[in-house]
Amino acid sequence: MASHVVYVPEGTADQDDILEAHNNEVNLQLEGEILQDQQRQEVIRKRTWEVYKDVWDQFYNWEPGACEQTIVSLAAVSPYEERHSDDEYLFDEPGHDSDISDRMDVDSLSYPSEDSFTVRDFETGRPETMVCSTFKIKHCDPYPRYFACTPSSCNILSTHDYRICRFIPFGGEPGFNELEYIGMEEFESFQWQDHWRDPDEYVIAATVIKQLTEDKNQDNFVERITYEDIDKYLPFTCGEVLYEMSQRDSLLWPGSVTFGEIADNSRPQIQSSEKSLFNQVINNMQQHFCPYIDCIRPLCILHAISPWEPHHPQPSITSTEIAEGVTKPCGPSCFKTKKNLASIYLDQITLSNQISQVVHDTVTLAPDGPSCDLSVICKRPCYEIYLYRSKLFKDDDILLERNRLIPKIKKPQKFVDYNDEVTNFTMKDPCTHKGPCSTTCPCFLANMHCSRNCFCKLSCPLRPSGCTCYKSKNCKETIERKAQCKCVKNNWECDPELCRLVVGVKNKQQRKKYDDPQSGCIHGCANTVLQKGLLPATEVKQGSFGLGVFAMQKIKKFNFLGEYTAESFWRHDVTHEPIWSYTGLNYNFGLNSSQNLDAITVGNVTRYFNHSVTPNVLANTLVVNGEHRIAFYAARDIKKGEELLFNYGDQYWQQSH
Ligand SMILES: C[S@@+](CC[C@H](N)C(=O)[O-])C[C@H]1O[C@@H](n2cnc3c(N)ncnc32)[C@H](O)[C@@H]1O
């Protein structure tokens, strides 16, 4: 509420009266506002419970009948139904030799051959015969119990509360001390006692959220029921429901909502002048994906930036520069072939409204995109795209913006996101302010570089300057020069935007010659392997110390072998110690000062690399796009069939044994 300043001349006799009257007025206004808020809250409280009760009733009216129907529809039709009624079987006389093979002639009736079986299509009701192939395999030992791990191509943030025991590994197994496990981990409760929720409850809650946030029948002064309102009055939180819905296929019922529908409501709707459907769809979709460029998973919880506004890119190169970059016309309608392009005015080109909207949307979404490529997306001639782009983004404006003075950062900055600073590293969200980045930027205040995920400009003073290894024209030379590369020295993976190496070899034919997918050396850059994720063939089998990883092909020195992906914990003191001492296996890996990786339940083949003091594998923690990731490389040339081994370090053995 705005405060009022009342000017009362000194020495006025009525000074006290005026002040008192003013205070009364302010108090009255305050009381009015409080009352109005209380009334609003009361309306919301009643409304939320009304809808909750209503949806609950509707769901439980529908459920018994629906379940019954499902069960009936799943029942297989017995081939004997025509010959015998249930009663006939039930009332077989005792001692009567009812030949069971009569009723269960499986081979001749339901199974046309040994290697096939019949399934009934749930939707069409038609039976279908599935043929299965039989493979004879050699004897293989199963994984020990509890050691099947969830495969993952990236780190996953552990969201569970470490004070809650989710399950007891090896529970009931002789030799495993459950009490020690529970005692050492200091759990405060068991998940199955405290936090179990019937999955139907989530379906009901999601429907309630949708109905309430879209409620058209609200009292006028209750503008819109928000997630905060719902959290306050109903026995669930919207965040929890949203998360659960994103993790499972929820039940479809007549009142049901899809995850997409409630997720749409959870994000701020972007106020955009771009009202076209194309733009709206892109905006809505964008908000569900992680803004980290190397991640872009839906509702990512590792990076957990929520909510975030989609990035609206600005042009950074002039149309003249775009033209200079195209050496070969893309076809007869390429702008490069049009000599007198300047005299073709856009207005003379006939575009229907719908098409011009598509061209507009595409050009604004990818302002620096080559016209030749955008023309394929828009299905319009290339010169039209080029002309439209030149008209929309004037070269002079782009140059002006480019030369705009960016605030100088005076304080010498010691960034903590380099590898040798890992002990000080704390993960942070990318800055998302409108910019430009200066001493008030959250990245600067956290002593960290801006990354590509921040969406700031390439000229941002907080972005690291990339390497300039582009002069190195071939793969071999590049790998040899790795030690000289500024990014490599600082344990940064090259940023394709900042490091010129990737575009160093311009000629496509030449690039192909230097590509070596196995070394991750595409277009000459050998320092983007984690981002590219190219792996040699390996297999997991019984090794020298339990399961191990073996090369299935020759691997060259320095080739990328994989990323150590696992569950990521914020606490440094994740122990799982009773499990280590029972199984003798420990998958714990310190990533930096604030994060620990533990591949005990989530990981990939790299979790099976065994230890050796004469390793053929090297591990390196790299900064990729503002976050730490662990990469494995071949320490030397590796022969086909060799086991991959790396040195865990002394600390590992002190910690685990
Ligand atoms: C990251 S796991 C490696 C995969 C493990 N062999 C498996 O079967 O899952 C690390 C564990 O493997 C075992 N291990 C690996 N290298 C070893 C070595 N050189 N000597 C003894 N045990 C080793 C230890 O039990 C260690 O805690």
CSV table of C-alpha atoms in Angstrom, one decimal, residues 314-321 346-347 363 367-368 386-402:
chain,number,residue,atom,x,y,z
A,314,GLN,CA,18.0,-11.2,-31.2
A,315,PRO,CA,19.9,-11.0,-34.5
A,316,SER,CA,23.6,-10.7,-34.0
A,317,ILE,CA,24.9,-10.8,-37.6
A,318,THR,CA,24.0,-8.5,-40.4
A,319,SER,CA,22.3,-9.6,-43.6
A,320,THR,CA,25.4,-8.6,-45.5
A,321,GLU,CA,27.4,-11.0,-43.3
A,346,LEU,CA,9.2,-7.5,-50.6
A,347,ASP,CA,5.8,-5.8,-51.0
A,363,VAL,CA,12.8,-15.6,-39.0
A,367,PRO,CA,17.2,-14.5,-36.7
A,368,ASP,CA,20.7,-15.6,-37.5
A,386,TYR,CA,16.5,-13.1,-47.1
A,387,LEU,CA,14.6,-10.1,-48.2
A,388,TYR,CA,12.1,-10.4,-45.3
A,389,ARG,CA,15.0,-10.8,-42.8
A,390,SER,CA,16.8,-7.7,-44.2
A,391,LYS,CA,13.7,-5.7,-43.9
A,392,LEU,CA,12.8,-6.9,-40.4
A,393,PHE,CA,16.3,-6.5,-38.9
A,394,LYS,CA,18.2,-3.6,-40.4
A,395,ASP,CA,21.9,-4.0,-40.7
A,396,ASP,CA,22.5,-0.5,-39.2
A,397,ASP,CA,20.5,-1.4,-36.1
A,398,ILE,CA,22.4,-4.7,-35.7
A,399,LEU,CA,25.7,-2.9,-35.9
A,400,LEU,CA,24.6,-0.2,-33.5
A,401,GLU,CA,23.6,-2.9,-31.0
A,402,ARG,CA,26.8,-4.7,-31.5
